[in-house]
Amino acid sequence: MPYDILTLRRFLLQEYRTHGVEKDLVFLLEDIATACREISFATRNGAFSGQLGATDSTNVQGETQKQLDVFANDQFISHIRNCSRVVALVSEELDEVIWLKRTATAGDYIVYFDPLDGSSNLDVNLSVGSIFSIAHLPGRVQVGDDKALLRAGTDQVCAGYSIYGPATSLVITLGNGVHEFANHLGTGEFRVVSANMHVPEDSNEFAINCSRYADWDTPVRTYVEECIAGTEGPRGKRFNMRWTGSMVVDIHRILTRGGVFLYPDDRDNRDKGGKLRLMYEANPMGFLIEQAGGLASTGRGRILEIPPTSVHQRASVILGSKNEVERIEAHYRDFDAAGGIEAEKKAAEAEAS
Ligand code: AHG
Ligand code: MN
Ligand code: MN
């Protein structure tokens, strides 16, 4: 048994030999794994290093930054810089794109990342994570031309996250399945603990922030109401609900045992396009979920096919077990066929008058 340890390096070299994964991508992923180990240590030790708590600054999303948001962002940047093929970085914590090269060449890597996801969990000692997505620059472009970084989710060559829970894991896809590596504390190595993760097609667990019920659109309400109706309702079975406040943690659970995660656009967040960010939350998680046999939808279409218009844009997000996501999409279709929000508004006005 000790002779058969599949480390991240051995796994990546196998991918290089069997699937033609580029050597530079292998090095880049090893650098990202190092950044994740640094962040994992800092989240555990924060109380002693004075790294817990808020800063007095806000990020591009208008959210107060935690000290560890800033630290995690610095770790990603300084480790990713080691790879000379990375042309540009897009971070949740930075308004501006960082261009790393003087000349941009076709095939260079763009890295999009959410350095610390679920950071409000830090105050209460709950799990957090980091999310990343990697795409190729399609052609030779002018350095500083941010439009060149607006790659659709279907262009991703790699996506992954690290979860800082009781154990630290790294979960990645290079387009050939989804694999989980746990961090071995003695050696610092990431070792495969779950190869070819699979999201079961059916599930009886959903994840949504129910405090937003009043703002949800009818398709989302209908789906959740059907679930909570239990054995007497149209689903004829009981459902369980989980909401951790960290997308990484909820998606990790779904990749492990199935379920559906919803952060849809609703009456309150529609002007902004939703809550979660397309390039470094929805797209990488969508790629992982699809690679594991699940679906990633806005309710009305495939997340990975959204044409991006801005590096920090938001999206409606519904991810998880295939049959559950298809059921929610069917509710959206029925709603739209009946005239959607406009028809509902008119009916409410007619009733009031
Ligand atoms: P971040 O900490 O990177 O800003 O992301 C938080 C996100 C996501 O991880 C989570 O699912 C969601 O926001 C939680 O939102 P609510 O606070 O509305 O539940
Ligand atoms: Mn996040
Ligand atoms: Mn974040």
mmCIF file of C-alpha atoms and ligand atoms in Angstrom:
data_model
loop_
_atom_site.group_PDB
_atom_site.id
_atom_site.type_symbol
_atom_site.label_atom_id
_atom_site.label_comp_id
_atom_site.label_asym_id
_atom_site.label_seq_id
_atom_site.Cartn_x
_atom_site.Cartn_y
_atom_site.Cartn_z
ATOM 1 C CA MET A 1 0.000 0.000 0.000
ATOM 2 C CA PRO A 2 2.682 2.625 0.822
ATOM 3 C CA TYR A 3 4.123 1.946 -2.667
ATOM 4 C CA ASP A 4 0.939 3.120 -4.343
ATOM 5 C CA ILE A 5 0.462 6.717 -3.233
ATOM 6 C CA LEU A 6 -0.991 8.837 -6.029
ATOM 7 C CA THR A 7 0.283 12.325 -5.281
ATOM 8 C CA LEU A 8 -0.869 15.436 -7.098
ATOM 9 C CA ARG A 9 2.467 15.529 -8.980
ATOM 10 C CA ARG A 10 2.218 11.900 -10.093
ATOM 11 C CA PHE A 11 -1.400 12.427 -11.110
ATOM 12 C CA LEU A 12 -0.576 15.568 -13.115
ATOM 13 C CA LEU A 13 2.324 13.857 -14.875
ATOM 14 C CA GLN A 14 -0.046 11.020 -15.818
ATOM 15 C CA GLU A 15 -2.426 13.618 -17.237
ATOM 16 C CA TYR A 16 0.499 15.120 -19.165
ATOM 17 C CA ARG A 17 1.354 11.711 -20.666
ATOM 18 C CA THR A 18 -2.139 10.393 -21.315
ATOM 19 C CA HIS A 19 -4.231 13.498 -22.080
ATOM 20 C CA GLY A 20 -1.599 15.913 -23.344
ATOM 21 C CA VAL A 21 -2.011 18.329 -20.422
ATOM 22 C CA GLU A 22 0.659 20.985 -20.883
ATOM 23 C CA LYS A 23 3.762 20.892 -18.653
ATOM 24 C CA ASP A 24 3.281 24.577 -17.788
ATOM 25 C CA LEU A 25 -0.219 23.802 -16.575
ATOM 26 C CA VAL A 26 1.225 21.086 -14.329
ATOM 27 C CA PHE A 27 3.626 23.643 -12.808
ATOM 28 C CA LEU A 28 0.855 26.232 -12.477
ATOM 29 C CA LEU A 29 -1.381 23.783 -10.618
ATOM 30 C CA GLU A 30 1.455 22.890 -8.270
ATOM 31 C CA ASP A 31 1.917 26.611 -7.534
ATOM 32 C CA ILE A 32 -1.823 27.039 -6.903
ATOM 33 C CA ALA A 33 -1.692 24.012 -4.571
ATOM 34 C CA THR A 34 1.111 25.702 -2.638
ATOM 35 C CA ALA A 35 -0.934 28.897 -2.318
ATOM 36 C CA CYS A 36 -3.816 26.790 -0.965
ATOM 37 C CA ARG A 37 -1.540 25.152 1.630
ATOM 38 C CA GLU A 38 -0.419 28.602 2.802
ATOM 39 C CA ILE A 39 -4.040 29.775 3.071
ATOM 40 C CA SER A 40 -5.049 26.588 4.870
ATOM 41 C CA PHE A 41 -2.351 27.165 7.485
ATOM 42 C CA ALA A 42 -3.312 30.832 7.899
ATOM 43 C CA THR A 43 -7.017 30.061 8.397
ATOM 44 C CA ARG A 44 -6.107 27.550 11.141
ATOM 45 C CA ASN A 45 -3.571 29.763 12.859
ATOM 46 C CA GLY A 46 -5.295 33.132 12.357
ATOM 47 C CA ALA A 47 -6.135 33.675 16.005
ATOM 48 C CA PHE A 48 -2.421 33.551 16.908
ATOM 49 C CA SER A 49 -1.008 35.472 13.988
ATOM 50 C CA GLY A 50 -3.487 38.328 14.390
ATOM 51 C CA GLN A 51 -4.958 37.588 10.955
ATOM 52 C CA LEU A 52 -8.603 37.181 11.975
ATOM 53 C CA GLY A 53 -11.117 40.010 11.618
ATOM 54 C CA ALA A 54 -11.972 42.683 9.105
ATOM 55 C CA THR A 55 -9.852 45.312 7.350
ATOM 56 C CA ASP A 56 -11.212 48.817 6.816
ATOM 57 C CA SER A 57 -11.361 48.366 3.050
ATOM 58 C CA THR A 58 -14.029 47.067 0.662
ATOM 59 C CA ASN A 59 -13.564 45.057 -2.529
ATOM 60 C CA VAL A 60 -14.986 45.647 -6.008
ATOM 61 C CA GLN A 61 -18.225 43.960 -4.919
ATOM 62 C CA GLY A 62 -18.618 46.554 -2.132
ATOM 63 C CA GLU A 63 -18.041 43.900 0.533
ATOM 64 C CA THR A 64 -15.841 44.484 3.580
ATOM 65 C CA GLN A 65 -12.590 42.574 3.179
ATOM 66 C CA LYS A 66 -11.330 40.294 5.924
ATOM 67 C CA GLN A 67 -7.611 40.275 6.637
ATOM 68 C CA LEU A 68 -7.563 36.705 5.379
ATOM 69 C CA ASP A 69 -9.286 37.724 2.097
ATOM 70 C CA VAL A 70 -6.331 40.035 1.508
ATOM 71 C CA PHE A 71 -3.762 37.454 2.640
ATOM 72 C CA ALA A 72 -5.289 34.732 0.447
ATOM 73 C CA ASN A 73 -5.335 37.080 -2.529
ATOM 74 C CA ASP A 74 -1.637 37.885 -1.998
ATOM 75 C CA GLN A 75 -0.803 34.161 -1.792
ATOM 76 C CA PHE A 76 -2.558 33.400 -5.067
ATOM 77 C CA ILE A 77 -0.811 36.257 -6.841
ATOM 78 C CA SER A 78 2.671 35.574 -5.530
ATOM 79 C CA HIS A 79 2.581 31.820 -6.258
ATOM 80 C CA ILE A 80 0.886 32.082 -9.652
ATOM 81 C CA ARG A 81 3.523 34.606 -10.771
ATOM 82 C CA ASN A 82 6.014 31.702 -10.799
ATOM 83 C CA CYS A 83 4.464 30.462 -14.025
ATOM 84 C CA SER A 84 5.796 32.494 -16.947
ATOM 85 C CA ARG A 85 2.872 31.456 -19.192
ATOM 86 C CA VAL A 86 0.282 33.278 -17.051
ATOM 87 C CA VAL A 87 -0.610 36.480 -18.843
ATOM 88 C CA ALA A 88 -3.352 37.900 -16.602
ATOM 89 C CA LEU A 89 -5.098 37.440 -13.262
ATOM 90 C CA VAL A 90 -8.679 38.255 -12.366
ATOM 91 C CA SER A 91 -9.426 38.206 -8.638
ATOM 92 C CA GLU A 92 -12.624 38.798 -6.704
ATOM 93 C CA GLU A 93 -10.592 41.047 -4.420
ATOM 94 C CA LEU A 94 -9.141 43.325 -7.116
ATOM 95 C CA ASP A 95 -11.084 45.880 -9.145
ATOM 96 C CA GLU A 96 -8.463 45.840 -11.866
ATOM 97 C CA VAL A 97 -7.060 42.935 -13.837
ATOM 98 C CA ILE A 98 -3.355 42.216 -13.212
ATOM 99 C CA TRP A 99 -1.439 41.817 -16.468
ATOM 100 C CA LEU A 100 1.751 39.884 -15.777
ATOM 101 C CA LYS A 101 3.405 39.808 -19.200
ATOM 102 C CA ARG A 102 4.646 42.535 -21.524
ATOM 103 C CA THR A 103 3.594 40.611 -24.614
ATOM 104 C CA ALA A 104 0.494 38.459 -24.694
ATOM 105 C CA THR A 105 0.746 35.306 -26.809
ATOM 106 C CA ALA A 106 -1.995 32.918 -27.959
ATOM 107 C CA GLY A 107 -2.196 30.013 -25.516
ATOM 108 C CA ASP A 108 -1.039 32.013 -22.486
ATOM 109 C CA TYR A 109 -3.030 31.292 -19.331
ATOM 110 C CA ILE A 110 -5.616 33.541 -17.739
ATOM 111 C CA VAL A 111 -6.325 32.667 -14.101
ATOM 112 C CA TYR A 112 -9.587 33.771 -12.453
ATOM 113 C CA PHE A 113 -9.910 33.239 -8.697
ATOM 114 C CA ASP A 114 -11.935 33.799 -5.567
ATOM 115 C CA PRO A 115 -9.083 33.594 -3.038
ATOM 116 C CA LEU A 116 -11.333 33.026 -0.024
ATOM 117 C CA ASP A 117 -14.907 31.896 -0.481
ATOM 118 C CA GLY A 118 -17.396 32.067 2.378
ATOM 119 C CA SER A 119 -15.144 34.381 4.351
ATOM 120 C CA SER A 120 -17.983 35.410 6.688
ATOM 121 C CA ASN A 121 -17.592 31.869 8.095
ATOM 122 C CA LEU A 122 -14.152 32.770 9.464
ATOM 123 C CA ASP A 123 -15.578 34.721 12.425
ATOM 124 C CA VAL A 124 -17.398 31.615 13.628
ATOM 125 C CA ASN A 125 -14.737 28.981 12.881
ATOM 126 C CA LEU A 126 -16.584 27.322 9.999
ATOM 127 C CA SER A 127 -15.084 25.994 6.789
ATOM 128 C CA VAL A 128 -14.043 28.217 3.902
ATOM 129 C CA GLY A 129 -12.312 27.590 0.566
ATOM 130 C CA SER A 130 -10.635 29.032 -2.544
ATOM 131 C CA ILE A 131 -11.921 28.719 -6.141
ATOM 132 C CA PHE A 132 -9.984 29.033 -9.407
ATOM 133 C CA SER A 133 -10.507 28.746 -13.142
ATOM 134 C CA ILE A 134 -7.926 28.669 -15.958
ATOM 135 C CA ALA A 135 -8.462 29.496 -19.644
ATOM 136 C CA HIS A 136 -6.190 30.069 -22.635
ATOM 137 C CA LEU A 137 -5.798 33.432 -24.248
ATOM 138 C CA PRO A 138 -7.280 32.776 -27.716
ATOM 139 C CA GLY A 139 -4.945 34.876 -29.822
ATOM 140 C CA ARG A 140 -2.279 37.538 -29.731
ATOM 141 C CA VAL A 141 -3.831 40.580 -28.076
ATOM 142 C CA GLN A 142 -2.715 43.913 -26.754
ATOM 143 C CA VAL A 143 -1.622 43.701 -23.099
ATOM 144 C CA GLY A 144 -4.156 45.705 -21.097
ATOM 145 C CA ASP A 145 -7.075 44.795 -23.374
ATOM 146 C CA ASP A 146 -9.343 43.353 -20.678
ATOM 147 C CA LYS A 147 -11.964 42.335 -23.255
ATOM 148 C CA ALA A 148 -9.617 39.516 -24.312
ATOM 149 C CA LEU A 149 -10.159 37.933 -20.875
ATOM 150 C CA LEU A 150 -13.908 37.526 -21.336
ATOM 151 C CA ARG A 151 -13.764 33.791 -22.078
ATOM 152 C CA ALA A 152 -16.947 31.730 -21.750
ATOM 153 C CA GLY A 153 -16.990 28.871 -19.233
ATOM 154 C CA THR A 154 -16.760 26.359 -22.096
ATOM 155 C CA ASP A 155 -13.216 27.676 -22.736
ATOM 156 C CA GLN A 156 -11.914 26.619 -19.325
ATOM 157 C CA VAL A 157 -8.989 24.176 -19.467
ATOM 158 C CA CYS A 158 -8.969 23.604 -15.724
ATOM 159 C CA ALA A 159 -11.074 24.491 -12.696
ATOM 160 C CA GLY A 160 -10.854 23.633 -9.051
ATOM 161 C CA TYR A 161 -11.208 24.605 -5.440
ATOM 162 C CA SER A 162 -9.531 23.961 -2.157
ATOM 163 C CA ILE A 163 -11.651 23.424 0.946
ATOM 164 C CA TYR A 164 -10.262 24.327 4.361
ATOM 165 C CA GLY A 165 -12.330 22.075 6.587
ATOM 166 C CA PRO A 166 -11.384 19.450 9.154
ATOM 167 C CA ALA A 167 -9.109 18.279 6.327
ATOM 168 C CA THR A 168 -7.746 20.438 3.518
ATOM 169 C CA SER A 169 -8.643 19.079 0.099
ATOM 170 C CA LEU A 170 -7.978 20.150 -3.455
ATOM 171 C CA VAL A 171 -10.602 19.202 -6.049
ATOM 172 C CA ILE A 172 -9.762 19.702 -9.719
ATOM 173 C CA THR A 173 -10.852 18.971 -13.258
ATOM 174 C CA LEU A 174 -8.720 19.186 -16.381
ATOM 175 C CA GLY A 175 -11.659 18.105 -18.509
ATOM 176 C CA ASN A 176 -11.222 14.391 -17.766
ATOM 177 C CA GLY A 177 -13.326 13.881 -14.652
ATOM 178 C CA VAL A 178 -13.141 15.386 -11.173
ATOM 179 C CA HIS A 179 -10.585 14.267 -8.618
ATOM 180 C CA GLU A 180 -10.128 15.031 -4.936
ATOM 181 C CA PHE A 181 -6.727 15.226 -3.247
ATOM 182 C CA ALA A 182 -6.413 15.505 0.535
ATOM 183 C CA ASN A 183 -3.505 17.312 2.114
ATOM 184 C CA HIS A 184 -1.325 14.899 4.059
ATOM 185 C CA LEU A 185 -0.177 16.734 7.187
ATOM 186 C CA GLY A 186 3.095 14.836 7.590
ATOM 187 C CA THR A 187 4.492 15.526 4.117
ATOM 188 C CA GLY A 188 2.398 18.452 2.877
ATOM 189 C CA GLU A 189 1.583 16.370 -0.225
ATOM 190 C CA PHE A 190 -1.833 16.374 -1.820
ATOM 191 C CA ARG A 191 -2.827 12.735 -2.396
ATOM 192 C CA VAL A 192 -5.774 11.329 -4.332
ATOM 193 C CA VAL A 193 -8.584 10.285 -2.017
ATOM 194 C CA SER A 194 -11.426 10.264 -4.529
ATOM 195 C CA ALA A 195 -10.884 9.724 -8.263
ATOM 196 C CA ASN A 196 -13.680 10.382 -10.767
ATOM 197 C CA MET A 197 -16.187 11.921 -8.383
ATOM 198 C CA HIS A 198 -19.768 11.469 -9.496
ATOM 199 C CA VAL A 199 -22.866 13.496 -8.614
ATOM 200 C CA PRO A 200 -25.832 11.106 -8.279
ATOM 201 C CA GLU A 201 -28.610 11.961 -10.764
ATOM 202 C CA ASP A 202 -31.281 11.989 -8.065
ATOM 203 C CA SER A 203 -31.115 13.532 -4.644
ATOM 204 C CA ASN A 204 -33.216 14.541 -1.673
ATOM 205 C CA GLU A 205 -31.088 17.417 -0.427
ATOM 206 C CA PHE A 206 -31.239 21.070 -1.473
ATOM 207 C CA ALA A 207 -29.178 24.133 -0.552
ATOM 208 C CA ILE A 208 -30.591 27.650 -0.765
ATOM 209 C CA ASN A 209 -30.705 30.707 1.481
ATOM 210 C CA CYS A 210 -34.404 30.474 2.443
ATOM 211 C CA SER A 211 -34.366 33.925 4.073
ATOM 212 C CA ARG A 212 -34.708 35.273 0.517
ATOM 213 C CA TYR A 213 -38.058 33.477 -0.017
ATOM 214 C CA ALA A 214 -40.016 36.738 -0.427
ATOM 215 C CA ASP A 215 -37.740 37.778 -3.312
ATOM 216 C CA TRP A 216 -37.669 34.482 -5.213
ATOM 217 C CA ASP A 217 -39.315 34.028 -8.591
ATOM 218 C CA THR A 218 -42.170 31.531 -8.851
ATOM 219 C CA PRO A 219 -40.091 28.648 -10.354
ATOM 220 C CA VAL A 220 -37.748 28.650 -7.349
ATOM 221 C CA ARG A 221 -40.609 28.920 -4.858
ATOM 222 C CA THR A 222 -42.438 26.088 -6.594
ATOM 223 C CA TYR A 223 -39.377 23.817 -6.475
ATOM 224 C CA VAL A 224 -38.644 24.482 -2.789
ATOM 225 C CA GLU A 225 -42.326 24.199 -1.816
ATOM 226 C CA GLU A 226 -42.490 20.817 -3.542
ATOM 227 C CA CYS A 227 -39.426 19.656 -1.609
ATOM 228 C CA ILE A 228 -40.635 20.773 1.804
ATOM 229 C CA ALA A 229 -44.098 19.291 1.226
ATOM 230 C CA GLY A 230 -42.417 15.938 1.994
ATOM 231 C CA THR A 231 -44.110 12.576 1.568
ATOM 232 C CA GLU A 232 -47.564 14.182 1.137
ATOM 233 C CA GLY A 233 -46.371 16.508 -1.652
ATOM 234 C CA PRO A 234 -45.775 15.962 -5.393
ATOM 235 C CA ARG A 235 -42.269 14.562 -4.781
ATOM 236 C CA GLY A 236 -43.608 11.870 -2.460
ATOM 237 C CA LYS A 237 -40.466 11.908 -0.303
ATOM 238 C CA ARG A 238 -38.799 13.910 2.415
ATOM 239 C CA PHE A 239 -35.997 16.375 1.578
ATOM 240 C CA ASN A 240 -33.140 17.641 3.699
ATOM 241 C CA MET A 241 -31.802 21.208 3.560
ATOM 242 C CA ARG A 242 -28.230 22.503 4.089
ATOM 243 C CA TRP A 243 -26.818 26.023 3.658
ATOM 244 C CA THR A 244 -23.279 26.694 4.849
ATOM 245 C CA GLY A 245 -22.669 30.266 3.606
ATOM 246 C CA SER A 246 -19.720 28.993 1.556
ATOM 247 C CA MET A 247 -20.306 27.821 -2.002
ATOM 248 C CA VAL A 248 -17.155 25.689 -1.843
ATOM 249 C CA VAL A 249 -18.493 23.744 1.123
ATOM 250 C CA ASP A 250 -21.974 23.267 -0.372
ATOM 251 C CA ILE A 251 -20.547 22.171 -3.733
ATOM 252 C CA HIS A 252 -18.103 19.805 -2.052
ATOM 253 C CA ARG A 253 -21.024 18.126 -0.294
ATOM 254 C CA ILE A 254 -22.939 17.868 -3.589
ATOM 255 C CA LEU A 255 -19.910 16.387 -5.393
ATOM 256 C CA THR A 256 -19.640 13.865 -2.593
ATOM 257 C CA ARG A 257 -23.263 12.800 -2.046
ATOM 258 C CA GLY A 258 -25.471 14.714 -4.494
ATOM 259 C CA GLY A 259 -27.976 17.509 -4.064
ATOM 260 C CA VAL A 260 -28.757 20.844 -5.638
ATOM 261 C CA PHE A 261 -27.366 24.317 -4.882
ATOM 262 C CA LEU A 262 -29.335 27.433 -5.812
ATOM 263 C CA TYR A 263 -28.356 31.092 -5.734
ATOM 264 C CA PRO A 264 -30.811 32.319 -8.379
ATOM 265 C CA ASP A 265 -31.335 35.868 -9.441
ATOM 266 C CA ASP A 266 -34.335 37.260 -7.584
ATOM 267 C CA ARG A 267 -36.288 40.499 -7.086
ATOM 268 C CA ASP A 268 -33.604 41.883 -4.762
ATOM 269 C CA ASN A 269 -30.448 41.083 -6.769
ATOM 270 C CA ARG A 270 -31.754 41.088 -10.372
ATOM 271 C CA ASP A 271 -30.396 44.584 -11.144
ATOM 272 C CA LYS A 272 -26.898 43.276 -10.447
ATOM 273 C CA GLY A 273 -27.496 40.019 -12.370
ATOM 274 C CA GLY A 274 -27.588 37.779 -9.282
ATOM 275 C CA LYS A 275 -25.181 37.379 -6.384
ATOM 276 C CA LEU A 276 -22.448 34.936 -7.356
ATOM 277 C CA ARG A 277 -19.692 35.909 -9.742
ATOM 278 C CA LEU A 278 -19.527 34.234 -13.156
ATOM 279 C CA MET A 279 -15.795 34.054 -13.889
ATOM 280 C CA TYR A 280 -14.477 32.802 -10.541
ATOM 281 C CA GLU A 281 -17.488 31.188 -8.840
ATOM 282 C CA ALA A 282 -20.199 30.019 -11.278
ATOM 283 C CA ASN A 283 -17.989 28.933 -14.210
ATOM 284 C CA PRO A 284 -15.406 26.870 -12.285
ATOM 285 C CA MET A 285 -18.064 25.215 -10.132
ATOM 286 C CA GLY A 286 -20.198 24.636 -13.227
ATOM 287 C CA PHE A 287 -17.286 22.949 -15.033
ATOM 288 C CA LEU A 288 -16.604 20.695 -12.020
ATOM 289 C CA ILE A 289 -20.263 19.741 -11.591
ATOM 290 C CA GLU A 290 -20.694 18.954 -15.314
ATOM 291 C CA GLN A 291 -17.497 16.896 -15.325
ATOM 292 C CA ALA A 292 -18.937 14.896 -12.427
ATOM 293 C CA GLY A 293 -22.162 14.178 -14.341
ATOM 294 C CA GLY A 294 -24.336 16.967 -12.908
ATOM 295 C CA LEU A 295 -25.825 20.075 -14.519
ATOM 296 C CA ALA A 296 -24.995 23.781 -14.154
ATOM 297 C CA SER A 297 -27.822 26.099 -15.168
ATOM 298 C CA THR A 298 -29.078 29.634 -14.750
ATOM 299 C CA GLY A 299 -32.593 28.149 -14.782
ATOM 300 C CA ARG A 300 -32.892 29.171 -18.427
ATOM 301 C CA GLY A 301 -29.614 27.989 -19.944
ATOM 302 C CA ARG A 302 -26.208 26.461 -19.432
ATOM 303 C CA ILE A 303 -23.948 28.582 -17.201
ATOM 304 C CA LEU A 304 -20.827 27.679 -19.192
ATOM 305 C CA GLU A 305 -22.375 29.189 -22.336
ATOM 306 C CA ILE A 306 -23.053 32.631 -20.853
ATOM 307 C CA PRO A 307 -21.169 35.169 -22.998
ATOM 308 C CA PRO A 308 -19.248 37.258 -20.444
ATOM 309 C CA THR A 309 -19.407 41.033 -20.713
ATOM 310 C CA SER A 310 -17.367 41.980 -17.656
ATOM 311 C CA VAL A 311 -14.771 40.160 -15.534
ATOM 312 C CA HIS A 312 -16.747 40.759 -12.327
ATOM 313 C CA GLN A 313 -20.246 40.055 -13.668
ATOM 314 C CA ARG A 314 -22.741 37.989 -11.696
ATOM 315 C CA ALA A 315 -24.979 35.105 -12.685
ATOM 316 C CA SER A 316 -27.980 33.120 -11.558
ATOM 317 C CA VAL A 317 -26.654 29.770 -10.313
ATOM 318 C CA ILE A 318 -28.364 26.360 -10.056
ATOM 319 C CA LEU A 319 -25.962 23.416 -9.801
ATOM 320 C CA GLY A 320 -26.098 19.759 -8.909
ATOM 321 C CA SER A 321 -27.894 16.473 -9.452
ATOM 322 C CA LYS A 322 -29.079 16.185 -13.067
ATOM 323 C CA ASN A 323 -32.729 15.325 -12.453
ATOM 324 C CA GLU A 324 -33.190 18.046 -9.831
ATOM 325 C CA VAL A 325 -31.690 20.764 -12.060
ATOM 326 C CA GLU A 326 -33.820 19.584 -14.996
ATOM 327 C CA ARG A 327 -36.919 19.787 -12.801
ATOM 328 C CA ILE A 328 -36.099 23.394 -11.858
ATOM 329 C CA GLU A 329 -35.476 24.271 -15.527
ATOM 330 C CA ALA A 330 -38.897 22.825 -16.379
ATOM 331 C CA HIS A 331 -40.468 25.133 -13.765
ATOM 332 C CA TYR A 332 -38.719 28.107 -15.430
ATOM 333 C CA ARG A 333 -39.996 27.006 -18.863
ATOM 334 C CA ASP A 334 -43.585 26.739 -17.597
ATOM 335 C CA PHE A 335 -43.299 30.141 -15.926
ATOM 336 C CA ASP A 336 -41.926 31.825 -19.055
ATOM 337 C CA ALA A 337 -44.537 30.141 -21.277
ATOM 338 C CA ALA A 338 -47.237 31.672 -19.059
ATOM 339 C CA GLY A 339 -45.767 35.162 -19.553
ATOM 340 C CA GLY A 340 -43.206 35.240 -16.735
ATOM 341 C CA ILE A 341 -42.800 38.128 -14.297
ATOM 342 C CA GLU A 342 -44.762 40.590 -16.437
ATOM 343 C CA ALA A 343 -47.828 38.334 -16.563
ATOM 344 C CA GLU A 344 -47.635 37.805 -12.799
ATOM 345 C CA LYS A 345 -47.454 41.564 -12.183
ATOM 346 C CA LYS A 346 -50.499 42.205 -14.398
ATOM 347 C CA ALA A 347 -52.490 39.460 -12.680
ATOM 348 C CA ALA A 348 -51.649 40.917 -9.235
ATOM 349 C CA GLU A 349 -52.657 44.433 -10.375
ATOM 350 C CA ALA A 350 -55.931 43.149 -11.823
ATOM 351 C CA GLU A 351 -56.705 41.356 -8.574
ATOM 352 C CA ALA A 352 -55.930 44.479 -6.491
ATOM 353 C CA SER A 353 -58.176 46.772 -8.582
HETATM 354 P P1 AHG B 1 -17.477 35.295 -0.785
HETATM 355 O O1 AHG B 1 -17.152 34.982 0.641
HETATM 356 O O2 AHG B 1 -16.365 34.937 -1.729
HETATM 357 O O3 AHG B 1 -17.973 36.707 -0.998
HETATM 358 O O4 AHG B 1 -18.641 34.311 -1.284
HETATM 359 C C1 AHG B 1 -19.807 34.115 -0.508
HETATM 360 C C2 AHG B 1 -20.856 33.569 -1.404
HETATM 361 C C3 AHG B 1 -20.923 32.048 -1.496
HETATM 362 O O5 AHG B 1 -19.784 31.368 -1.116
HETATM 363 C C4 AHG B 1 -22.100 31.670 -0.630
HETATM 364 O O6 AHG B 1 -22.774 30.556 -1.142
HETATM 365 C C5 AHG B 1 -22.953 32.904 -0.635
HETATM 366 O O7 AHG B 1 -22.117 33.990 -0.920
HETATM 367 C C6 AHG B 1 -23.648 33.106 0.681
HETATM 368 O O8 AHG B 1 -24.539 34.138 0.525
HETATM 369 P P2 AHG B 1 -25.583 34.556 1.672
HETATM 370 O O9 AHG B 1 -24.780 35.313 2.688
HETATM 371 O O10 AHG B 1 -26.588 35.414 0.970
HETATM 372 O O11 AHG B 1 -26.167 33.286 2.241
HETATM 373 MN MN MN B 2 -17.072 33.463 -3.088
HETATM 374 MN MN MN B 3 -14.275 35.546 -1.678
#
